[in-house]
Coordinates of C-alpha atoms and ligand atoms in Angstrom, one line a residue:
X101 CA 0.0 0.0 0.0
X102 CA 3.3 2.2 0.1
X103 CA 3.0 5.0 -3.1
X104 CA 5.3 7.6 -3.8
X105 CA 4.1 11.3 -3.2
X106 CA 6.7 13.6 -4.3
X107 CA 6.1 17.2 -2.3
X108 CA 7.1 19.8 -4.0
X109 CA 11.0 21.7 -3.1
X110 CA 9.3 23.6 0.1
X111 CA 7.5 20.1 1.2
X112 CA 4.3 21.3 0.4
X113 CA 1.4 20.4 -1.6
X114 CA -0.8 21.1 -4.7
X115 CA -3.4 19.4 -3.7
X116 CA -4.8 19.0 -0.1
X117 CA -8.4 17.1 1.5
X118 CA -9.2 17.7 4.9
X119 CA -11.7 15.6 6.6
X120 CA -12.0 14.9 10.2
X121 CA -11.0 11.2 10.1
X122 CA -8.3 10.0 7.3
X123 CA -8.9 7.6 4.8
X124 CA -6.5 5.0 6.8
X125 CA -7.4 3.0 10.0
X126 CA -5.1 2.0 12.5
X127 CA -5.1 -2.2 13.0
X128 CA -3.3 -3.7 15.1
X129 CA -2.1 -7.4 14.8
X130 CA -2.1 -10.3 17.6
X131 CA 1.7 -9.8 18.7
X132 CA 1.1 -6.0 19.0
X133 CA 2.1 -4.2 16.2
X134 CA -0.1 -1.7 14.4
X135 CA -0.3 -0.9 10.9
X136 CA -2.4 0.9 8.5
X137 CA -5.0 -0.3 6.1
X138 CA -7.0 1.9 3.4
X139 CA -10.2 2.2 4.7
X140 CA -12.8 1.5 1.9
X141 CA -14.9 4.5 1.4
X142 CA -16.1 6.0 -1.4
X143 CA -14.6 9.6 -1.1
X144 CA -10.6 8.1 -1.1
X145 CA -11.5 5.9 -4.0
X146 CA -12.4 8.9 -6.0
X147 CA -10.0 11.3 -4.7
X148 CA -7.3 8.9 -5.4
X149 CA -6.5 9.3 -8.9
X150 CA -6.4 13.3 -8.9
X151 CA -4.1 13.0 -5.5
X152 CA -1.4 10.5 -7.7
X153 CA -1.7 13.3 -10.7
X154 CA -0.9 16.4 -8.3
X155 CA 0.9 15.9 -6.1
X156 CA -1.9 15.3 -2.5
X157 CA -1.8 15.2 0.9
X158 CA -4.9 14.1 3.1
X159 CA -5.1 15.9 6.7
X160 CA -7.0 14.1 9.3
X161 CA -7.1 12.6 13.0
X162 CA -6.1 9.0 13.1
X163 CA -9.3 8.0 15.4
X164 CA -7.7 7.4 18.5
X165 CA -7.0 9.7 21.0
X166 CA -3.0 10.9 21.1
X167 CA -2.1 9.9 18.2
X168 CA 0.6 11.2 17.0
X169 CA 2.9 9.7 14.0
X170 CA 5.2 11.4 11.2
X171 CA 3.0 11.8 7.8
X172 CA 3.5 8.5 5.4
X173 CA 2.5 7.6 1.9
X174 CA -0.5 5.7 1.3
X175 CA -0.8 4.5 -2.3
X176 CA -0.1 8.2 -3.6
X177 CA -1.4 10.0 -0.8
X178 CA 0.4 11.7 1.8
X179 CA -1.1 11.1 5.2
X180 CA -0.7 13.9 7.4
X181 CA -2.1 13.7 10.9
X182 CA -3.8 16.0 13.4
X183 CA -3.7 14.5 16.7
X184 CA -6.9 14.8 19.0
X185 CA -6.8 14.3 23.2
X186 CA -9.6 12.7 24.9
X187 CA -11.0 16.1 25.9
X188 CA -10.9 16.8 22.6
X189 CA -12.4 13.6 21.3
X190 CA -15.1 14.5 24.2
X191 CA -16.0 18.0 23.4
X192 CA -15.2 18.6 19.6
X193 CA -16.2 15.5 18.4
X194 CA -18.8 13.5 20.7
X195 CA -19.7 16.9 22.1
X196 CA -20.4 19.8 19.7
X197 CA -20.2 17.8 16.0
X198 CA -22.0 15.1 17.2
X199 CA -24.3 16.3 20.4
X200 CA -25.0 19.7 18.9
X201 CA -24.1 19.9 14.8
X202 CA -25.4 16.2 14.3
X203 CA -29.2 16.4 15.5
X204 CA -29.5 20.1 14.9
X205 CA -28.7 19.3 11.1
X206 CA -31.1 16.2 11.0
X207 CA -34.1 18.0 12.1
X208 CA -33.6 17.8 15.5
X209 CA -35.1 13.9 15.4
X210 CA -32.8 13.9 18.4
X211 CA -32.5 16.9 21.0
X212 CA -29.8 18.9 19.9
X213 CA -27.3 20.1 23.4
X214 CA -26.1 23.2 23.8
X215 CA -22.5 24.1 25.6
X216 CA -20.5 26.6 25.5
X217 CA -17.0 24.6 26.2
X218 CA -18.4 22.3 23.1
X219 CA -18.4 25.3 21.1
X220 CA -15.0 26.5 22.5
X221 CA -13.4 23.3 21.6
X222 CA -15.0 23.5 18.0
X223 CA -13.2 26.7 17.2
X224 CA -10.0 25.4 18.7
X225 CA -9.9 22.4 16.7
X226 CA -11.1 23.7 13.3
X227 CA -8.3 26.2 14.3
X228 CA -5.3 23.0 14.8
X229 CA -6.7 21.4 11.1
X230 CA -6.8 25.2 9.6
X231 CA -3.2 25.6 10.3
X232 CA -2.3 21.9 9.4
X233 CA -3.7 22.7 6.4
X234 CA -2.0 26.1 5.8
X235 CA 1.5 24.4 6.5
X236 CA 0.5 21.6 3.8
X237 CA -0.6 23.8 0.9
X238 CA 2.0 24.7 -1.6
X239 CA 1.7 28.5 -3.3
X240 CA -1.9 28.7 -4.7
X241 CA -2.8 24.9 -3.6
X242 CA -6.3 23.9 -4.3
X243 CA -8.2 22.8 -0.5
X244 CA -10.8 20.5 0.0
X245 CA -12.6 20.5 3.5
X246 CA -15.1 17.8 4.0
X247 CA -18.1 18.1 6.3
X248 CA -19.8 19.4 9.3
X249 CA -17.4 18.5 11.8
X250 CA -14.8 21.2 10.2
X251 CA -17.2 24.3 9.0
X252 CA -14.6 27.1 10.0
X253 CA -11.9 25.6 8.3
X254 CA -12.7 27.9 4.9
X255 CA -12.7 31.0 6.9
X256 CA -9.9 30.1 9.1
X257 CA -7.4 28.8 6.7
X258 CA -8.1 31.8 4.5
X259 CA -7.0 34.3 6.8
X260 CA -3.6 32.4 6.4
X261 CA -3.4 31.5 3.3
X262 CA -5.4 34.0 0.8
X263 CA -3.6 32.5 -2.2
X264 CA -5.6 28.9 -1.8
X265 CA -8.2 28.1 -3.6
X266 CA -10.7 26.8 -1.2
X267 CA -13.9 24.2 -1.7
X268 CA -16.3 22.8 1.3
X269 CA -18.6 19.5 0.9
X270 CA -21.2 19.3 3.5
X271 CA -22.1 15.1 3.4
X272 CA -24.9 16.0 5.6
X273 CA -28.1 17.5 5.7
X274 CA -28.3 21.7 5.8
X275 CA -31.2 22.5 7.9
X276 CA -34.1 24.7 6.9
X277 CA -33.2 28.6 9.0
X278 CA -36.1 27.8 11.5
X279 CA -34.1 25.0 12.6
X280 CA -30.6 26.3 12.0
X281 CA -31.0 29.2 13.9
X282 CA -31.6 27.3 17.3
X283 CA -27.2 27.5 17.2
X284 CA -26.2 30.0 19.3
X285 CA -23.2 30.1 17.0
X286 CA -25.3 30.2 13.7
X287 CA -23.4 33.6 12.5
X288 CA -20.0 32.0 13.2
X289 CA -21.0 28.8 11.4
X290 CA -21.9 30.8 8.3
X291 CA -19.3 33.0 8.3
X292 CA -16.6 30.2 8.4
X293 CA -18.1 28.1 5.2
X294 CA -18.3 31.6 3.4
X295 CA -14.6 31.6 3.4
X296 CA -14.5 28.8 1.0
X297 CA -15.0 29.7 -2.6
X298 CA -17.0 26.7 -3.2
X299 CA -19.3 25.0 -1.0
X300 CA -21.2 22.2 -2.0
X301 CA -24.5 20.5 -0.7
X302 CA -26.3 17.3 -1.6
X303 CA -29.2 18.8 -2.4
X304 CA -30.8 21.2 -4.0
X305 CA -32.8 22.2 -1.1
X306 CA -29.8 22.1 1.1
X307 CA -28.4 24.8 -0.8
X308 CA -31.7 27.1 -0.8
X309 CA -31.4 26.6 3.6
X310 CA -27.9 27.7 3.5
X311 CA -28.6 30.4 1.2
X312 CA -31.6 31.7 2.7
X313 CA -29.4 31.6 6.1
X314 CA -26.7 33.8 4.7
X315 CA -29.5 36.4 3.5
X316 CA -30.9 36.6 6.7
X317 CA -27.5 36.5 9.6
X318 CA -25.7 38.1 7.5
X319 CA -27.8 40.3 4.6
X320 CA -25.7 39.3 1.4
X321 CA -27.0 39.0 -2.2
X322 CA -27.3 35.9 -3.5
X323 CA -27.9 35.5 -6.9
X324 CA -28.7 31.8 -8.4
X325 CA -26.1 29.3 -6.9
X326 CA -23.7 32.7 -6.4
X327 CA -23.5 34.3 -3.1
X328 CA -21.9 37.8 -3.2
X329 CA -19.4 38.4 0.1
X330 CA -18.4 42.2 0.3
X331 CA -14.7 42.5 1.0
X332 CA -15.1 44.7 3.9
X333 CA -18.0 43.3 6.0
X334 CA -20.3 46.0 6.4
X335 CA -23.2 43.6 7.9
X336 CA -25.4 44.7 10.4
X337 CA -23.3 45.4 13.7
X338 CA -19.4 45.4 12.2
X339 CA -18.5 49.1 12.3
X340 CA -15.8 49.5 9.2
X341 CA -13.7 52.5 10.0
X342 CA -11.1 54.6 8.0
X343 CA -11.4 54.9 4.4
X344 CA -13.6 51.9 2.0
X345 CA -11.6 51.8 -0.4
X346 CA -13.3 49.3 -2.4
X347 CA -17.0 50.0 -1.2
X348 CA -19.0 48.0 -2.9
X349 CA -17.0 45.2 -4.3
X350 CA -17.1 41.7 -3.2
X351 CA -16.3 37.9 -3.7
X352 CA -18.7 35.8 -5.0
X353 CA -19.1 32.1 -3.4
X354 CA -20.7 29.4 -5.0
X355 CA -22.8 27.8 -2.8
X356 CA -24.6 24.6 -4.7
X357 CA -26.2 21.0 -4.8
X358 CA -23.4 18.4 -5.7
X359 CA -25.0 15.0 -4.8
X360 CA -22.3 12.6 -4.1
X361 CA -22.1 8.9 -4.8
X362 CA -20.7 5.6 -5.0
X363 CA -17.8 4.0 -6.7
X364 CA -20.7 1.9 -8.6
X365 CA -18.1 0.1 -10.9
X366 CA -16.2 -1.4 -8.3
X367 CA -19.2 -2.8 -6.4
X368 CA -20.8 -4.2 -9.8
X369 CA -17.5 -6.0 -10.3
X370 CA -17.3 -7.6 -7.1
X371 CA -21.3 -8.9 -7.2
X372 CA -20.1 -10.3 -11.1
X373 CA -17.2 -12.5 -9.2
X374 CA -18.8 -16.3 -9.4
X375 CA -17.3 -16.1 -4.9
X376 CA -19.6 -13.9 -4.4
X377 CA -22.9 -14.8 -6.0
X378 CA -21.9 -18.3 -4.5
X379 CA -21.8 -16.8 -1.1
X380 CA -25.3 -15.1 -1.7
X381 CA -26.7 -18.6 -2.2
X382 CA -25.0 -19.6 0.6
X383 CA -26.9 -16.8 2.7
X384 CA -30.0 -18.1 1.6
X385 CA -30.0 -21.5 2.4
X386 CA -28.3 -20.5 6.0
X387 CA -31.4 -18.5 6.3
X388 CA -33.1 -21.7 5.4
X389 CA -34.5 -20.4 2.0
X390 CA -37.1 -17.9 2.6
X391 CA -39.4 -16.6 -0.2
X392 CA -38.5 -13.4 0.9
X393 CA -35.0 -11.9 2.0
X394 CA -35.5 -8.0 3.0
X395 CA -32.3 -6.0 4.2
X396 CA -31.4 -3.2 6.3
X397 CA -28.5 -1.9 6.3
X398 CA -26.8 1.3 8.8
X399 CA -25.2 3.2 11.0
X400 CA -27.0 2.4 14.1
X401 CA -28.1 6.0 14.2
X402 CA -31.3 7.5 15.3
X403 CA -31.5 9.1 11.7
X404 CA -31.9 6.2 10.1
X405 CA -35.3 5.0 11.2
X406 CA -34.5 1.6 12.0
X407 CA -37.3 1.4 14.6
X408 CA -39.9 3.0 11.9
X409 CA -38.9 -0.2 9.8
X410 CA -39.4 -2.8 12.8
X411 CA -42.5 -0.9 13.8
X412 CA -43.5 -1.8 10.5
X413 CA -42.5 -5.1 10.2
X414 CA -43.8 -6.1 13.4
X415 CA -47.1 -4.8 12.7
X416 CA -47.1 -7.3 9.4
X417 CA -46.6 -10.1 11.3
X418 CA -48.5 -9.3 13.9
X419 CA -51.6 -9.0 11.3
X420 CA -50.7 -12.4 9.5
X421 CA -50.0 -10.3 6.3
X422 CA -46.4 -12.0 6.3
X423 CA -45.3 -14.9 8.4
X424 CA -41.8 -15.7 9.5
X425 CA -41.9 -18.7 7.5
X426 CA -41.7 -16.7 4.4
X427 CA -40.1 -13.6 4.9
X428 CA -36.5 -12.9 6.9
X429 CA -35.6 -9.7 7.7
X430 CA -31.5 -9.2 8.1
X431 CA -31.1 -5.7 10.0
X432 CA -27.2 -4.9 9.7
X433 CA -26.3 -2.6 12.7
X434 CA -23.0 -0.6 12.4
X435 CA -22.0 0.4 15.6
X436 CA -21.4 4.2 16.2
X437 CA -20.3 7.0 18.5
X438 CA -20.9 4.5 21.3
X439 CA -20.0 7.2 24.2
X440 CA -23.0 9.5 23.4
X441 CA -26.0 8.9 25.6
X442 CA -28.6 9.4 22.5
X443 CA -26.7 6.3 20.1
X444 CA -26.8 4.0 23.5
X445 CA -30.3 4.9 24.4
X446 CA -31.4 3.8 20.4
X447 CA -29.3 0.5 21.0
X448 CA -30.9 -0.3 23.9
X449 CA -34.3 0.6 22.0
X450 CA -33.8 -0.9 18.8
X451 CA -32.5 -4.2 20.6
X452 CA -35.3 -4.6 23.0
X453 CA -37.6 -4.5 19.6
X454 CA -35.8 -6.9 17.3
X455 CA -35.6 -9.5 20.5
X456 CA -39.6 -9.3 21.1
X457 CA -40.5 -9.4 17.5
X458 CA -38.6 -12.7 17.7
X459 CA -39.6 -13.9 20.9
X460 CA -43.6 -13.4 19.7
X461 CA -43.3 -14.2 15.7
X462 CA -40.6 -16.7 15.8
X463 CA -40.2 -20.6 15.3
X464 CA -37.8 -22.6 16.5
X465 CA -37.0 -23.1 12.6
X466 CA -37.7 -19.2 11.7
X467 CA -36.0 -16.3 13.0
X468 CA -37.8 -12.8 11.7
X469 CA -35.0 -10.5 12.2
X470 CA -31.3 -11.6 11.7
X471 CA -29.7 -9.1 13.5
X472 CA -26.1 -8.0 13.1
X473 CA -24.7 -5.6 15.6
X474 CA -21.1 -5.3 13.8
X475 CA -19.8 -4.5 10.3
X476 CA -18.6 -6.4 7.3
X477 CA -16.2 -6.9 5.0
X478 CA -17.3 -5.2 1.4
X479 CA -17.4 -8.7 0.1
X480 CA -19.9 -10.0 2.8
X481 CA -22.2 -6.8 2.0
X482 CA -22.0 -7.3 -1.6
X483 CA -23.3 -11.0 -1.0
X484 CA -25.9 -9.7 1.3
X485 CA -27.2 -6.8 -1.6
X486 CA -27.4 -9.8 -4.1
X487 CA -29.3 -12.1 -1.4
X488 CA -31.8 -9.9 -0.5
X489 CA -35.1 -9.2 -2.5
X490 CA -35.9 -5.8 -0.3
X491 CA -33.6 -3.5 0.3
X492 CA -35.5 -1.2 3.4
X493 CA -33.9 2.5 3.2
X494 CA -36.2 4.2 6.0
X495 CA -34.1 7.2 7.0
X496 CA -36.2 10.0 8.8
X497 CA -33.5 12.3 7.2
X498 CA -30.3 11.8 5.6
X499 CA -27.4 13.9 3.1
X500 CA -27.6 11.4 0.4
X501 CA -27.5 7.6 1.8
X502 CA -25.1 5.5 0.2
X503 CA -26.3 2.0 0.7
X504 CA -29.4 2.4 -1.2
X505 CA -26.8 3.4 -4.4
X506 CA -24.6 0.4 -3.1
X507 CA -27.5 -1.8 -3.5
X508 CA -28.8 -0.8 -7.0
X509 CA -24.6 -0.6 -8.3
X510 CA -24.7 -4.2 -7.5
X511 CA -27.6 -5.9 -8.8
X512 CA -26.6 -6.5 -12.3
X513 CA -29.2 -9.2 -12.6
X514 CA -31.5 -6.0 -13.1
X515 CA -33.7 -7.8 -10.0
X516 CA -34.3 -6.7 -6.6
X517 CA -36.6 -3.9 -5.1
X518 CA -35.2 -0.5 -3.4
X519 CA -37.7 0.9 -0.6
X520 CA -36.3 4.7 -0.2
X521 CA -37.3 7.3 2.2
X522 CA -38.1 10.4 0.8
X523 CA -36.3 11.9 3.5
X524 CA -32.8 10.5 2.2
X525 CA -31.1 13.2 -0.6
X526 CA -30.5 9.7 -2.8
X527 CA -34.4 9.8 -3.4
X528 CA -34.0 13.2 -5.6
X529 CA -32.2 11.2 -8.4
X530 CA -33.7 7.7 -7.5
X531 CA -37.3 8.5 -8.3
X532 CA -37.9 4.8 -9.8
X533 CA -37.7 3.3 -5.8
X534 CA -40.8 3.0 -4.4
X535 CA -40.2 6.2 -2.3
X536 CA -41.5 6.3 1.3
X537 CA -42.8 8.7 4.4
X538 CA -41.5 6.3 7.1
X539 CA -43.2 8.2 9.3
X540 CA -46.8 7.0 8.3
X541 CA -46.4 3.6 9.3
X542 CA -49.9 2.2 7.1
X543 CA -47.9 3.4 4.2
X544 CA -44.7 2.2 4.9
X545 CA -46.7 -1.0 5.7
X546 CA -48.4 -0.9 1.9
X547 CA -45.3 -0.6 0.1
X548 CA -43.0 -3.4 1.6
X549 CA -46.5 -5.7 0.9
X550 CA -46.5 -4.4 -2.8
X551 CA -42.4 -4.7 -2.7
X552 CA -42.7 -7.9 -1.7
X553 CA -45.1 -9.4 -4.1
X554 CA -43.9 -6.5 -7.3
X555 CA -43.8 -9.0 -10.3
X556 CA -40.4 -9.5 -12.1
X557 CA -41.5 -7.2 -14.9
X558 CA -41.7 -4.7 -13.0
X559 CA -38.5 -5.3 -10.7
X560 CA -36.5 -5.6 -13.7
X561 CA -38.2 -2.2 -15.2
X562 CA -37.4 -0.1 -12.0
X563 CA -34.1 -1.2 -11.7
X564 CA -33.0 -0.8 -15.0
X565 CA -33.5 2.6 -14.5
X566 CA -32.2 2.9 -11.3
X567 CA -28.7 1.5 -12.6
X568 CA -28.8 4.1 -15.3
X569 CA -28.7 6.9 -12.7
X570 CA -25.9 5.2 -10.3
X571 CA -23.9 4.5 -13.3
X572 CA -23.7 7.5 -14.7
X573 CA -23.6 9.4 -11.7
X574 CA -20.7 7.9 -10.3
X575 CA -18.5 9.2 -7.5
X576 CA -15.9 10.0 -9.8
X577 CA -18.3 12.3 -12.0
X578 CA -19.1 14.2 -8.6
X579 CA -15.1 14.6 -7.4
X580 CA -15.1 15.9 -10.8
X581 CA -18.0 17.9 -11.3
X582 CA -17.0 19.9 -7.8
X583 CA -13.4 20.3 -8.4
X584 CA -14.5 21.6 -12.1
X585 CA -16.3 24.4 -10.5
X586 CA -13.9 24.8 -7.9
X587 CA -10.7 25.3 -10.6
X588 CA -12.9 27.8 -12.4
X589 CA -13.0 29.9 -9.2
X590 CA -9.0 30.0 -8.8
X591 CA -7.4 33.4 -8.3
X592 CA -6.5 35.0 -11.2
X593 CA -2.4 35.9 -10.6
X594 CA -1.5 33.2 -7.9
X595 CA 0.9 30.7 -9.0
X596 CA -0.1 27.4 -10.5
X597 CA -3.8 26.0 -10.7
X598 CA -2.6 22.3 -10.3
X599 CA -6.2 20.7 -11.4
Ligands
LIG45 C1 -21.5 10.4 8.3 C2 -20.7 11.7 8.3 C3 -19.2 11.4 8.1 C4 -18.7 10.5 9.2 C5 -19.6 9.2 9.2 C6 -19.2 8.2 10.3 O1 -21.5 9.8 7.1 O2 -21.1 12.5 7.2 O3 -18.4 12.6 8.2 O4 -17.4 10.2 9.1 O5 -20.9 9.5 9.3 O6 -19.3 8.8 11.5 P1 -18.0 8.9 12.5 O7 -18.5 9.8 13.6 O8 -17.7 7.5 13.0 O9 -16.9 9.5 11.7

């Protein structure tokens, strides 16, 4: 996995990500050595190949706490750490991005909390991964920050650096301003994404909340996807003294939907390979060959409306409408951000469910729900996506959802239904899903009877379109597509535009 990134003279950079985890996990073997593997996402796959061509370093926290190692090369990326202490780990991360940003930004399905030494933390933090960055960045280096977890990073690093080029992807949900304005740090959050000369959303309607929050905290123009910034900040409350030289002028931002997705060729590859389809027979019969395989596959996160889908389910069997006999259910639980109290109360919830749906619709011979509380290898879920007849995507709100374009990228066989909240951004492009409100139960109920008994025509008719959208829309087209826009934004007279 060793590649050669050759820094420029000064040991800087051309290109540069930022994201609060890197794309490398730390394993450790039996006799107590660690190492580093590639972790599989879709984002490193994508930013791979422009990282080889330029010249690109990836700066992120190594997901323990202390952490501290010399930057390495990772298959032509240079792995740069920022090294996070427990405090940190508890206030920055658990706390404010995941206690505060998290909820806020997913509708508040969970109550967001509000602390001040959260918030400090926040700005101290973006502040250590703003100068990491700035250190990193050759002369007029293009900078890409990823997600909530690092929104002053644009304005932060630009008071350092004003030769970078700048973009910012927000993977999650942007909140609507009657939400959004709950933060008691909503002007500060605006103000740092507005130092980025690109920020991108997942959807469409994303973008219009951000927008409509930058006309209201801070009274800028925006025009279409273009948000005008005055150079001297003349909103309501900044007193601007001495002479304006250049009253009137400003930057222009381009704040806009870029949906992301999947590395779709790679998964359908992996669900061709005869190992594979052989291992999603395999699932079947250990299942013992149900008519009826449905799949659920998350983050064990209260945004995902896991409990919506079992309330659902249960209510199916409970009403002789499907019977264990026929029908399995395998509910995939990633464990995540296992410290905060909201993710242990939903384990504890979501457990207690799954084990009295068995306990009162089970057989000795049929389990219901085949729950997994652990992850799996990507060959494992591929298998599963082939095995399973219903995929169940039942997210109360989401940025985009992933699996349901993981699923689709994989079935080949043009078979298979997709059950998609409406709530997940995935469902503005995958239209031919049968789309949900996982909140009315009755309808939630209909559709995974319809899904269940949908005749192959009609599978095979969805799909096909469905696979049309994932392939085209890959997540090398996005990667491209942003750092398009972004390249076109460069400042005119600073050295080199490396894209
Ligand atoms: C979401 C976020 C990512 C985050 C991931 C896993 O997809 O958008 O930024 O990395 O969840 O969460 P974790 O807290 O484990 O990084």
């Amino acid at each position: 996995m060793n590649g050669t990134v050759t820094p420029t003279t000064s040991g800087t950079y051309d290109f540069v990500v930022v994201s609060n985890r890197l794309p490398v996990d730390r394993v450790f073997e039996p006799d107590g050595s660690a190492s580093w593997t590639r972790s599989p996402g879709g984002l490193v796959t994508a930013l791979e190949p422009v990282m080889r061509q330029n010249e690109g370093a990836w700066i992120g926290w190594g997901g323990q706490p202390d952490l501290e190692f010399e930057p390495f090369d990772s298959g032509g990326i240079r792995v740069i750490p920022v090294v996070l202490s427990d405090d940190d780990i508890g206030n920055y991360y658990e706390g404010f991005s995941n206690d505060t940003l998290w909820p806020l930004y997913h509708d508040v399905i969970a109550p967001p909390s509000f602390h001040r030494e959260w918030w400090d933390s926040y700005v101290e933090v973006n502040q250590r991964f703003a100068d990491a960055a700035a250190a990193a960045s050759a002369p007029g280096a293009v900078v890409w920050v990823q997600d909530y977890q690092l929104q002053l990073v644009p304005k932060l690093l630009r008071e350092l650096r004003p030769d970078l080029t700048i973009g910012f992807f927000n993977h999650i949900p942007f909140p609507p301003y009657g939400i959004y304005s709950q933060l008691p740090w909503r002007t500060q959050i605006v103000e740092g994404l507005l130092g980025a000369d690109v920020i991108g959303f997942q959807r469409v309607a994303d973008a219009s909340n951000f927008q409509r929050a930058v006309r209201r905290l801070k009274g800028y123009v925006t025009k279409g996807s273009q948000v005008e910034v005055p150079l001297i900040d003349r909103s309501p409350g900044v007193r601007v003294f001495g002479e304006i030289k250049r009253q009137g002028s400003f930057r222009t931002v381009v704040a806009r939907a870029f949906p992301i997705s999947i590395d779709a060729s790679s998964f359908e590859a992996l669900a061709r390979t005869p190992a594979i389809q052989e291992r999603a027979h395999q699932i079947r019969e250990e299942l013992g060959n149900p008519k009826t395989i449905m799949l659920g596959v998350d983050r064990l996160d209260y945004t995902k409306g896991i409990g919506h889908r079992l309330k659902a389910y249960g209510e199916l069997l409970a009403e002789g409408r499907l019977s264990s006999e026929d029908v399995t259910l395998v509910q995939v639980a990633n464990p995540s951000r296992e410290r905060v109290q909201a993710y242990m109360a939903l384990r504890d919830e979501i457990e207690l469910t799954v084990g009295r749906i068995n306990g009162d619709y089970g057989t000795i011979a049929h389990v219901p729900i085949s729950y997994q509380h652990h992850g799996f290898p990507r060959e494992e879920m591929v298998a599963l996506y082939l095995a399973a007849d219903v995929m169940l995507v039942t997210a109360l709100r989401d940025g985009m959802n992933l699996v349901a374009k993981e699923y689709v990228a994989c079935r080949f066989d043009e078979d298979g239904v997709l059950v998609l909240s409406e709530f997940a951004g995935a469902s503005d492009e995958l239209k031919r899903a049968l789309l949900i409100n996982p909140h009315d139960i009755d309808g939630l109920k209909e559709t995974i009877l319809q899904a269940v008994s949908m005749p192959k025509r009609d599978r095979a008719a969805r799909m096909r379109s469905l696979r049309k959208r994932v392939i085209e829309h890959d997540v090398s087209r996005w990667s491209a597509d942003f750092l398009k826009v972004l390249e076109s934004r460069a400042h005119h007279g600073s050295p080199g535009h490396p894209l």
